[in-house]
């Protein structure tokens, strides 16, 4: 949940914003193919709604585009191959685009009338496309699928892709969740053991910022050259700190930027002070030399954020690791983190609405597909019973898999970008906050200067 899923952990600032979350073989797929449906159409169907009569072609080729690196490519190539094996007359042309190029590539394809039949969309891209008529409304196709069990899909996953023309989370479905991505708090067990420090708690609220600082101080060590060789923590999520402390970036109900409120200022200064005051986290200069993700996998970071998609890489690590609940604010006792997501959406111009829907549904909700997906370490299953059943019983790390589910059900928040069609205000925030990370301004000084600028940018791009 981003924040695209292409290693958000590699960002070089502490602010981690997302772009970018049963027993198999003994029951039917939660979302079966609608290949055999033949309901006749209504001439009055809205242009962005799949005609209820659209029959799947005997031989069709569906174009499918996503973003990601080699791991993502390998996973989804395998999943699309599995789909074609299950439905031999259906062909899928899968294209993967580097994350930094995805939005521009998609925009160009849509403008030229060559949009992929099925493609990824995350916030705020989803809201922009759904509001412009670019996406297919899925209600009719879902109604025809007798085995769609809405109660067995994470509500927070489905609601990300509902839109009533104005508000996200309400109205018709224009997408199915690719994943529900809980942003968890990983730790190096070997470094904790070496420092003689108790592991952080997997239960929300039991381990606070103060506990983390004390552990980080003991883990942080210097090398022979006098420079810090191992840091206690890196990449601490500002969103986590702000929400846990009772603050927020914006009130979307009124469109009011809230960064000048005490709860936000305290949280921002706390994250900055992990380096400036406590010396337990890499500075921006340190991050340029070697990013936090690279340091963590090299065994040089005690605590670092991770998403479920990081599992394949982490399974290869030469040290023990696990995940914990994000540290709680000592002021509120609350824990928070972000819950990312990307969705499978369908072009309203597709020639094959049912086949496109069948592919999206297979990738999102088919039991075989979901089992393969989680076993490959790509995501938490979208199916609730599978997530609470066999997923939790996996023998591979993390042992505290329940943390992923706790984030989804209890204390995960949509990324800040959800609710903004234009994110220039947020982009500016991310660029300018470096002055706080570098100690050039205090959090209080910075927010007083930036609030009116950010408010102006938000109003200009979103209040129309």
CSV table of C-alpha atoms in Angstrom, one decimal:
chain,number,residue,atom,x,y,z
A,1,UNK,CA,0.0,0.0,0.0
A,2,UNK,CA,2.5,2.4,-1.6
A,3,UNK,CA,3.9,4.6,-2.8
A,4,UNK,CA,4.3,2.1,-5.4
A,5,UNK,CA,5.4,-1.3,-4.3
A,6,UNK,CA,8.8,-1.1,-5.9
A,7,UNK,CA,10.8,-0.9,-2.7
A,8,UNK,CA,9.4,2.1,-1.0
A,9,UNK,CA,12.0,1.2,1.6
A,10,UNK,CA,14.7,2.5,-0.6
A,11,UNK,CA,13.6,6.1,-0.3
A,12,UNK,CA,16.4,8.2,1.2
A,13,UNK,CA,14.3,10.2,3.8
A,14,UNK,CA,12.5,9.1,6.9
A,15,UNK,CA,9.2,10.0,5.4
A,16,UNK,CA,7.7,6.8,4.0
A,17,UNK,CA,4.8,7.7,1.8
A,18,UNK,CA,3.0,5.2,-0.3
A,19,UNK,CA,2.3,5.8,-3.9
A,20,UNK,CA,2.3,3.7,-3.1
A,21,UNK,CA,-2.3,-5.4,1.2
A,22,UNK,CA,-9.0,-21.8,4.7
A,23,UNK,CA,-7.6,-24.8,3.2
A,24,UNK,CA,-7.1,-24.7,-0.5
A,25,UNK,CA,-8.3,-27.5,-2.8
A,26,UNK,CA,-11.5,-28.1,-0.9
A,27,UNK,CA,-13.8,-25.2,-2.0
A,28,UNK,CA,-14.7,-23.2,-5.1
A,29,UNK,CA,-12.8,-20.1,-6.1
A,30,UNK,CA,-14.1,-17.0,-4.4
A,31,UNK,CA,-14.2,-15.4,-7.8
A,32,UNK,CA,-14.8,-18.0,-10.5
A,33,UNK,CA,-14.5,-17.3,-14.2
A,34,UNK,CA,-17.7,-15.9,-15.9
A,35,UNK,CA,-16.8,-17.5,-19.2
A,36,UNK,CA,-20.1,-19.3,-19.4
A,37,UNK,CA,-22.4,-16.4,-18.7
A,38,UNK,CA,-24.6,-15.3,-21.6
A,39,UNK,CA,-27.1,-12.7,-20.1
A,40,UNK,CA,-28.4,-10.4,-22.8
A,41,UNK,CA,-27.4,-6.7,-22.8
A,42,UNK,CA,-29.4,-3.6,-22.0
A,43,UNK,CA,-29.3,-0.9,-24.6
A,44,UNK,CA,-29.4,1.7,-21.8
A,45,UNK,CA,-26.2,0.5,-20.1
A,46,UNK,CA,-23.8,3.3,-19.2
A,47,UNK,CA,-20.7,3.5,-21.4
A,48,UNK,CA,-18.4,2.8,-18.4
A,49,UNK,CA,-20.4,-0.2,-17.3
A,50,UNK,CA,-19.7,-3.7,-18.8
A,51,UNK,CA,-22.7,-4.7,-20.8
A,52,UNK,CA,-24.4,-7.6,-19.0
A,53,UNK,CA,-24.5,-9.5,-22.3
A,54,UNK,CA,-20.8,-9.2,-23.3
A,55,UNK,CA,-19.8,-12.8,-24.0
A,56,UNK,CA,-16.2,-13.9,-23.6
A,57,UNK,CA,-14.5,-14.4,-26.9
A,58,UNK,CA,-13.6,-17.9,-28.0
A,59,UNK,CA,-10.0,-16.8,-28.5
A,60,UNK,CA,-9.0,-13.4,-27.1
A,61,UNK,CA,-5.8,-11.8,-26.1
A,62,UNK,CA,-5.9,-9.5,-23.1
A,63,UNK,CA,-3.2,-6.9,-22.6
A,64,UNK,CA,-2.1,-6.5,-19.0
A,65,UNK,CA,0.3,-3.9,-17.7
A,66,UNK,CA,1.9,-3.3,-14.3
A,67,UNK,CA,4.9,-1.8,-12.7
A,68,UNK,CA,7.8,-3.3,-10.8
A,69,UNK,CA,11.2,-4.9,-10.9
A,70,UNK,CA,12.5,-8.4,-11.5
A,71,UNK,CA,10.7,-10.0,-8.5
A,72,UNK,CA,7.3,-8.5,-9.5
A,73,UNK,CA,7.8,-9.5,-13.0
A,74,UNK,CA,8.6,-13.1,-12.1
A,75,UNK,CA,5.6,-13.4,-9.8
A,76,UNK,CA,3.1,-12.0,-12.2
A,77,UNK,CA,4.5,-13.8,-15.2
A,78,UNK,CA,4.0,-17.0,-13.3
A,79,UNK,CA,0.4,-16.0,-12.3
A,80,UNK,CA,-0.6,-15.1,-15.8
A,81,UNK,CA,0.9,-18.3,-17.1
A,82,UNK,CA,-1.2,-20.2,-14.5
A,83,UNK,CA,-4.3,-18.3,-15.7
A,84,UNK,CA,-3.6,-19.3,-19.3
A,85,UNK,CA,-3.1,-22.9,-18.3
A,86,UNK,CA,-6.4,-22.9,-16.5
A,87,UNK,CA,-8.1,-21.2,-19.5
A,88,UNK,CA,-6.3,-22.5,-22.5
A,89,UNK,CA,-8.2,-20.4,-25.1
A,90,UNK,CA,-7.4,-17.2,-23.2
A,91,UNK,CA,-4.2,-15.3,-24.0
A,92,UNK,CA,-2.6,-12.6,-21.9
A,93,UNK,CA,0.1,-10.2,-23.1
A,94,UNK,CA,1.9,-9.1,-19.9
A,95,UNK,CA,4.0,-5.9,-19.9
A,96,UNK,CA,5.9,-4.6,-16.9
A,97,UNK,CA,7.1,-1.0,-16.7
A,98,UNK,CA,9.7,0.5,-14.3
A,99,UNK,CA,7.8,2.3,-11.5
A,100,UNK,CA,9.2,5.7,-12.4
A,101,UNK,CA,7.9,5.5,-16.0
A,102,UNK,CA,4.5,3.9,-15.3
A,103,UNK,CA,2.3,6.9,-15.0
A,104,UNK,CA,3.7,8.6,-18.1
A,105,UNK,CA,3.5,5.4,-20.1
A,106,UNK,CA,-0.1,4.7,-19.1
A,107,UNK,CA,-1.1,8.3,-19.8
A,108,UNK,CA,0.3,8.1,-23.3
A,109,UNK,CA,-1.5,4.8,-24.0
A,110,UNK,CA,-4.8,6.1,-22.8
A,111,UNK,CA,-4.5,9.3,-24.8
A,112,UNK,CA,-3.7,7.4,-28.0
A,113,UNK,CA,-6.7,5.0,-27.5
A,114,UNK,CA,-4.4,2.1,-26.7
A,115,UNK,CA,-4.9,1.6,-23.0
A,116,UNK,CA,-4.2,-1.9,-21.7
A,117,UNK,CA,-7.3,-4.0,-21.0
A,118,UNK,CA,-6.2,-4.6,-17.4
A,119,UNK,CA,-3.7,-2.5,-15.6
A,120,UNK,CA,-2.5,-1.4,-12.1
A,121,UNK,CA,-3.9,1.7,-10.5
A,122,UNK,CA,-3.1,3.1,-7.1
A,123,UNK,CA,-4.1,6.3,-5.3
A,124,UNK,CA,-4.4,9.0,-6.5
A,125,UNK,CA,-4.3,7.6,-10.0
A,126,UNK,CA,-7.4,5.5,-9.4
A,127,UNK,CA,-9.5,8.4,-8.3
A,128,UNK,CA,-8.4,10.5,-11.3
A,129,UNK,CA,-9.1,7.7,-13.8
A,130,UNK,CA,-12.4,6.6,-12.3
A,131,UNK,CA,-13.6,10.2,-12.3
A,132,UNK,CA,-12.7,10.7,-16.0
A,133,UNK,CA,-14.7,7.7,-17.3
A,134,UNK,CA,-11.5,5.8,-18.2
A,135,UNK,CA,-12.3,2.8,-16.1
A,136,UNK,CA,-14.9,0.1,-16.5
A,137,UNK,CA,-17.6,-0.1,-13.8
A,138,UNK,CA,-17.6,-3.7,-12.5
A,139,UNK,CA,-21.0,-3.9,-10.9
A,140,UNK,CA,-22.8,-5.9,-13.6
A,141,UNK,CA,-20.0,-8.4,-14.0
A,142,UNK,CA,-19.7,-8.9,-10.3
A,143,UNK,CA,-23.5,-9.5,-10.1
A,144,UNK,CA,-23.2,-12.2,-12.7
A,145,UNK,CA,-20.4,-14.0,-10.7
A,146,UNK,CA,-22.4,-16.2,-8.3
A,147,UNK,CA,-19.3,-17.0,-6.2
A,148,UNK,CA,-18.2,-13.4,-5.4
A,149,UNK,CA,-18.1,-13.4,-1.6
A,150,UNK,CA,-17.7,-9.8,-0.5
A,151,UNK,CA,-17.5,-10.8,3.2
A,152,UNK,CA,-14.4,-12.9,2.5
A,153,UNK,CA,-12.4,-10.0,1.0
A,154,UNK,CA,-10.7,-7.4,3.1
A,155,UNK,CA,-13.2,-4.5,3.3
A,156,UNK,CA,-10.3,-2.0,3.4
A,157,UNK,CA,-9.1,-3.6,0.1
A,158,UNK,CA,-12.4,-3.4,-1.8
A,159,UNK,CA,-13.3,0.1,-0.5
A,160,UNK,CA,-10.2,1.5,-2.0
A,161,UNK,CA,-11.8,0.9,-5.4
A,162,UNK,CA,-15.3,2.2,-4.8
A,163,UNK,CA,-16.2,5.6,-6.2
A,164,UNK,CA,-19.5,7.4,-6.4
A,165,UNK,CA,-18.2,10.3,-8.6
A,166,UNK,CA,-17.1,12.4,-5.6
A,167,UNK,CA,-16.0,10.2,-2.7
A,168,UNK,CA,-13.7,7.3,-2.5
A,169,UNK,CA,-14.9,4.3,-0.6
A,170,UNK,CA,-18.5,4.7,-1.7
A,171,UNK,CA,-20.5,3.7,-4.8
A,172,UNK,CA,-19.6,1.3,-7.5
A,173,UNK,CA,-16.5,-0.9,-7.8
A,174,UNK,CA,-14.1,0.2,-10.5
A,175,UNK,CA,-11.3,-2.1,-9.4
A,176,UNK,CA,-10.3,-5.2,-7.5
A,177,UNK,CA,-7.4,-5.2,-5.0
A,178,UNK,CA,-4.1,-6.4,-6.3
A,179,UNK,CA,-3.1,-6.5,-2.6
A,180,UNK,CA,-3.6,-4.9,0.7
A,181,UNK,CA,-0.1,-3.9,1.8
A,182,UNK,CA,0.5,-3.5,5.5
A,183,UNK,CA,3.7,-1.4,6.2
A,184,UNK,CA,5.2,-3.4,9.1
A,185,UNK,CA,8.2,-2.8,11.4
A,186,UNK,CA,11.0,-5.3,10.9
A,187,UNK,CA,13.9,-5.9,13.2
A,188,UNK,CA,17.2,-7.8,13.1
A,189,UNK,CA,17.1,-10.4,15.8
A,190,UNK,CA,20.8,-11.0,15.7
A,191,UNK,CA,21.6,-7.3,16.5
A,192,UNK,CA,19.1,-7.3,19.3
A,193,UNK,CA,20.6,-10.4,20.8
A,194,UNK,CA,24.1,-9.0,20.5
A,195,UNK,CA,23.1,-5.8,22.3
A,196,UNK,CA,21.2,-7.8,24.9
A,197,UNK,CA,18.0,-6.0,24.1
A,198,UNK,CA,14.5,-7.5,24.4
A,199,UNK,CA,12.7,-7.8,21.0
A,200,UNK,CA,9.9,-5.2,20.3
A,201,UNK,CA,6.4,-6.4,20.9
A,202,UNK,CA,4.1,-7.7,18.2
A,203,UNK,CA,1.1,-6.3,20.1
A,204,UNK,CA,0.1,-2.7,19.3
A,205,UNK,CA,0.7,-0.2,22.2
A,206,UNK,CA,3.1,-2.3,24.3
A,207,UNK,CA,6.3,-0.8,22.9
A,208,UNK,CA,6.7,3.0,22.7
A,209,UNK,CA,8.9,5.5,21.0
A,210,UNK,CA,10.9,5.7,24.2
A,211,UNK,CA,11.5,1.9,24.2
A,212,UNK,CA,12.6,2.1,20.6
A,213,UNK,CA,15.1,4.9,21.4
A,214,UNK,CA,16.6,3.0,24.3
A,215,UNK,CA,17.0,-0.2,22.2
A,216,UNK,CA,18.4,1.8,19.2
A,217,UNK,CA,21.0,3.5,21.4
A,218,UNK,CA,22.3,0.1,22.5
A,219,UNK,CA,22.3,-1.3,19.0
A,220,UNK,CA,24.0,1.7,17.4
A,221,UNK,CA,27.8,1.1,17.2
A,222,UNK,CA,30.9,2.8,15.7
A,223,UNK,CA,33.4,1.2,13.5
A,224,UNK,CA,37.2,1.3,13.7
A,225,UNK,CA,37.2,4.6,11.8
A,226,UNK,CA,35.1,6.3,14.5
A,227,UNK,CA,32.0,6.5,12.2
A,228,UNK,CA,28.8,4.8,12.9
A,229,UNK,CA,28.8,1.3,11.5
A,230,UNK,CA,25.5,0.0,12.7
A,231,UNK,CA,22.4,2.2,13.3
A,232,UNK,CA,19.6,1.3,15.6
A,233,UNK,CA,16.8,2.3,13.3
A,234,UNK,CA,16.3,3.7,9.8
A,235,UNK,CA,13.4,4.8,7.6
A,236,UNK,CA,11.0,5.5,10.5
A,237,UNK,CA,7.7,6.4,9.0
A,238,UNK,CA,6.6,10.0,9.6
A,239,UNK,CA,3.0,8.9,8.9
A,240,UNK,CA,3.2,6.4,11.7
A,241,UNK,CA,4.5,9.0,14.1
A,242,UNK,CA,1.9,11.6,13.2
A,243,UNK,CA,-1.1,9.3,13.3
A,244,UNK,CA,0.1,7.6,16.5
A,245,UNK,CA,0.5,10.9,18.2
A,246,UNK,CA,-3.1,11.9,17.3
A,247,UNK,CA,-2.3,14.2,14.3
A,248,UNK,CA,-2.8,14.2,10.6
A,249,UNK,CA,-1.6,15.9,7.5
A,250,UNK,CA,-4.9,17.1,6.2
A,251,UNK,CA,-8.6,17.0,7.0
A,252,UNK,CA,-10.1,15.9,3.7
A,253,UNK,CA,-13.6,16.7,4.8
A,254,UNK,CA,-12.8,20.4,4.8
A,255,UNK,CA,-9.6,20.4,2.7
A,256,UNK,CA,-7.6,21.9,5.6
A,257,UNK,CA,-3.8,21.3,5.9
A,258,UNK,CA,-3.1,20.4,9.6
A,259,UNK,CA,0.7,20.3,9.8
A,260,UNK,CA,0.8,23.2,12.2
A,261,UNK,CA,-1.0,21.4,15.0
A,262,UNK,CA,1.0,20.4,18.1
A,263,UNK,CA,0.5,16.6,17.6
A,264,UNK,CA,2.0,16.9,14.1
A,265,UNK,CA,4.9,19.2,15.1
A,266,UNK,CA,5.8,16.8,18.0
A,267,UNK,CA,5.8,13.8,15.7
A,268,UNK,CA,7.9,15.5,13.0
A,269,UNK,CA,10.5,16.7,15.5
A,270,UNK,CA,10.6,13.2,17.0
A,271,UNK,CA,11.5,11.6,13.7
A,272,UNK,CA,14.1,14.2,12.9
A,273,UNK,CA,15.6,13.8,16.3
A,274,UNK,CA,16.3,10.1,15.8
A,275,UNK,CA,19.3,11.4,13.9
A,276,UNK,CA,19.8,15.0,15.1
A,277,UNK,CA,19.5,14.4,18.9
A,278,UNK,CA,19.7,10.6,19.5
A,279,UNK,CA,22.2,9.8,16.7
A,280,UNK,CA,20.6,6.4,16.2
A,281,UNK,CA,19.4,6.8,12.6
A,282,UNK,CA,21.3,7.6,9.3
A,283,UNK,CA,21.4,11.2,8.2
A,284,UNK,CA,20.4,12.2,4.6
A,285,UNK,CA,24.1,12.2,3.8
A,286,UNK,CA,24.5,8.7,5.2
A,287,UNK,CA,21.5,7.6,3.1
A,288,UNK,CA,23.1,8.9,-0.1
A,289,UNK,CA,26.2,6.9,0.6
A,290,UNK,CA,24.1,3.7,1.3
A,291,UNK,CA,20.3,3.6,1.5
A,292,UNK,CA,18.5,2.3,4.5
A,293,UNK,CA,17.2,-0.8,2.7
A,294,UNK,CA,20.7,-1.8,1.6
A,295,UNK,CA,22.0,-1.2,5.1
A,296,UNK,CA,19.3,-3.4,6.6
A,297,UNK,CA,19.9,-6.4,4.3
A,298,UNK,CA,23.6,-6.0,5.0
A,299,UNK,CA,22.9,-6.4,8.7
A,300,UNK,CA,23.8,-2.8,9.6
A,301,UNK,CA,20.3,-1.6,10.8
A,302,UNK,CA,18.5,-2.8,13.9
A,303,UNK,CA,14.9,-1.8,12.9
A,304,UNK,CA,13.5,-0.9,9.5
A,305,UNK,CA,10.1,-0.9,7.8
A,306,UNK,CA,9.0,-3.6,5.3
A,307,UNK,CA,6.0,-4.7,3.3
A,308,UNK,CA,4.9,-8.2,2.6
A,309,UNK,CA,6.4,-7.9,-0.9
A,310,UNK,CA,9.9,-7.7,0.8
A,311,UNK,CA,9.6,-11.3,2.0
A,312,UNK,CA,11.4,-13.0,-0.9
A,313,UNK,CA,14.5,-10.9,-0.5
A,314,UNK,CA,14.4,-11.1,3.3
A,315,UNK,CA,14.1,-14.9,3.2
A,316,UNK,CA,17.6,-14.9,1.8
A,317,UNK,CA,19.1,-12.8,4.7
A,318,UNK,CA,21.9,-14.4,6.7
A,319,UNK,CA,20.5,-13.2,10.0
A,320,UNK,CA,17.3,-13.8,11.9
A,321,UNK,CA,14.5,-11.2,11.6
A,322,UNK,CA,10.9,-10.7,12.5
A,323,UNK,CA,8.2,-8.0,12.5
A,324,UNK,CA,6.6,-6.0,15.3
A,325,UNK,CA,3.9,-3.5,15.8
A,326,UNK,CA,5.0,0.1,15.1
A,327,UNK,CA,6.1,1.8,18.4
A,328,UNK,CA,3.3,3.7,20.1
A,329,UNK,CA,3.4,7.4,20.9
A,330,UNK,CA,4.0,7.7,24.7
A,331,UNK,CA,1.5,10.6,24.6
A,332,UNK,CA,-1.5,8.7,23.3
A,333,UNK,CA,-0.5,5.0,23.7
A,334,UNK,CA,-1.6,4.5,20.1
A,335,UNK,CA,0.1,2.7,17.3
A,336,UNK,CA,-0.4,3.4,13.6
A,337,UNK,CA,1.1,2.8,10.2
A,338,UNK,CA,0.0,3.0,6.6
A,339,UNK,CA,-1.9,0.4,4.7
A,340,UNK,CA,-1.1,0.6,1.0
A,341,UNK,CA,-2.8,-1.0,-1.9
A,342,UNK,CA,-2.8,-1.1,-5.7
A,343,UNK,CA,-5.7,-2.4,-7.8
A,344,UNK,CA,-6.5,-4.2,-11.0
A,345,UNK,CA,-8.6,-2.0,-13.1
A,346,UNK,CA,-10.1,-2.4,-16.6
A,347,UNK,CA,-10.2,0.1,-19.4
A,348,UNK,CA,-13.7,1.2,-20.3
A,349,UNK,CA,-12.6,0.9,-24.0
A,350,UNK,CA,-11.7,-2.8,-23.7
A,351,UNK,CA,-13.1,-5.0,-26.5
A,352,UNK,CA,-13.3,-8.0,-24.1
A,353,UNK,CA,-14.9,-6.8,-20.8
A,354,UNK,CA,-15.7,-10.3,-19.5
A,355,UNK,CA,-12.3,-11.7,-20.3
A,356,UNK,CA,-10.6,-8.7,-18.8
A,357,UNK,CA,-12.7,-9.0,-15.7
A,358,UNK,CA,-12.0,-12.7,-15.5
A,359,UNK,CA,-8.2,-12.0,-15.6
A,360,UNK,CA,-8.5,-9.3,-12.9
A,361,UNK,CA,-10.7,-11.5,-10.7
A,362,UNK,CA,-8.3,-14.4,-11.1
A,363,UNK,CA,-5.3,-12.4,-10.1
A,364,UNK,CA,-7.2,-10.7,-7.2
A,365,UNK,CA,-9.5,-13.4,-5.8
A,366,UNK,CA,-9.0,-16.8,-7.2
A,367,UNK,CA,-8.0,-19.3,-4.5
A,368,UNK,CA,-5.3,-20.9,-6.5
A,369,UNK,CA,-3.9,-17.6,-7.6
A,370,UNK,CA,-3.9,-16.2,-4.1
A,371,UNK,CA,-2.2,-19.3,-2.7
A,372,UNK,CA,0.5,-19.1,-5.3
A,373,UNK,CA,0.9,-15.3,-4.6
A,374,UNK,CA,1.4,-15.6,-0.9
A,375,UNK,CA,3.7,-18.6,-1.2
A,376,UNK,CA,5.9,-16.6,-3.5
A,377,UNK,CA,6.1,-13.9,-0.8
A,378,UNK,CA,4.3,-11.2,-2.8
A,379,UNK,CA,1.4,-10.3,-0.6
A,380,UNK,CA,-1.0,-11.1,2.2
A,381,UNK,CA,-4.0,-13.0,0.7
A,382,UNK,CA,-6.9,-10.8,-0.3
A,383,UNK,CA,-9.2,-13.6,0.9
A,384,UNK,CA,-9.8,-13.2,4.7
A,385,UNK,CA,-10.1,-16.9,5.5
A,386,UNK,CA,-6.9,-17.8,3.7
A,387,UNK,CA,-5.1,-15.0,5.4
A,388,UNK,CA,-6.3,-16.0,8.8
A,389,UNK,CA,-5.7,-19.7,8.1
A,390,UNK,CA,-2.9,-21.1,6.0
A,391,UNK,CA,-1.0,-17.8,5.6
A,392,UNK,CA,-0.5,-17.6,9.3
A,393,UNK,CA,0.8,-21.1,9.4
A,394,UNK,CA,3.6,-20.6,6.9
A,395,UNK,CA,6.9,-21.8,8.3
A,396,UNK,CA,9.0,-19.0,6.7
A,397,UNK,CA,9.7,-15.7,8.5
A,398,UNK,CA,8.2,-13.6,9.8
A,399,UNK,CA,7.0,-15.6,12.7
A,400,UNK,CA,4.8,-12.8,13.8
A,401,UNK,CA,2.7,-12.8,10.7
A,402,UNK,CA,-0.3,-11.8,12.7
A,403,UNK,CA,1.1,-8.3,12.7
A,404,UNK,CA,0.3,-8.0,9.0
A,405,UNK,CA,-3.3,-8.8,9.7
A,406,UNK,CA,-3.5,-6.5,12.8
A,407,UNK,CA,-2.4,-3.6,10.5
A,408,UNK,CA,-5.1,-4.5,8.0
A,409,UNK,CA,-7.9,-4.9,10.6
A,410,UNK,CA,-6.9,-2.5,13.4
A,411,UNK,CA,-4.4,0.3,12.9
A,412,UNK,CA,-3.5,0.7,9.3
A,413,UNK,CA,-4.4,4.0,7.6
A,414,UNK,CA,-4.7,4.7,3.9
A,415,UNK,CA,-1.7,6.6,2.6
A,416,UNK,CA,-1.9,10.4,2.7
A,417,UNK,CA,-2.3,10.6,-1.0
A,418,UNK,CA,-5.7,8.9,-0.8
A,419,UNK,CA,-8.2,11.7,-1.3
A,420,UNK,CA,-6.1,14.0,-3.5
A,421,UNK,CA,-6.4,14.0,-7.2
A,422,UNK,CA,-3.5,16.4,-7.5
A,423,UNK,CA,-0.6,15.6,-5.1
A,424,UNK,CA,1.6,18.6,-5.8
A,425,UNK,CA,1.1,19.8,-2.2
A,426,UNK,CA,2.3,16.4,-0.9
A,427,UNK,CA,5.2,16.3,-3.4
A,428,UNK,CA,6.3,19.7,-2.2
A,429,UNK,CA,6.0,18.6,1.5
A,430,UNK,CA,8.3,15.7,0.7
A,431,UNK,CA,10.9,17.8,-1.0
A,432,UNK,CA,10.9,20.7,1.5
A,433,UNK,CA,10.8,18.7,4.7
A,434,UNK,CA,14.5,17.8,4.1
A,435,UNK,CA,15.3,21.1,5.9
A,436,UNK,CA,14.0,19.5,9.1
A,437,UNK,CA,15.8,16.2,8.5
A,438,UNK,CA,19.0,18.2,8.0
A,439,UNK,CA,18.5,20.3,11.1
A,440,UNK,CA,18.3,23.6,9.2
A,441,UNK,CA,14.9,24.4,10.7
A,442,UNK,CA,13.0,23.0,13.7
A,443,UNK,CA,9.7,21.3,13.0
A,444,UNK,CA,7.8,24.2,14.5
A,445,UNK,CA,9.6,26.8,12.3
A,446,UNK,CA,9.1,24.7,9.2
A,447,UNK,CA,5.4,24.0,9.5
A,448,UNK,CA,4.6,27.7,10.1
A,449,UNK,CA,6.4,28.6,6.9
A,450,UNK,CA,5.0,25.7,4.9
A,451,UNK,CA,1.4,25.5,5.8
A,452,UNK,CA,0.1,28.4,3.7
A,453,UNK,CA,2.1,27.2,0.8
A,454,UNK,CA,0.8,23.7,1.0
A,455,UNK,CA,-2.7,24.9,1.5
A,456,UNK,CA,-2.5,27.0,-1.6
A,457,UNK,CA,-1.2,24.1,-3.7
A,458,UNK,CA,-3.9,21.8,-2.4
A,459,UNK,CA,-6.7,24.3,-3.1
A,460,UNK,CA,-5.4,24.9,-6.6
A,461,UNK,CA,-5.1,21.3,-7.5
A,462,UNK,CA,-8.1,19.8,-5.7
A,463,UNK,CA,-10.8,22.4,-4.9
A,464,UNK,CA,-12.6,22.8,-8.2
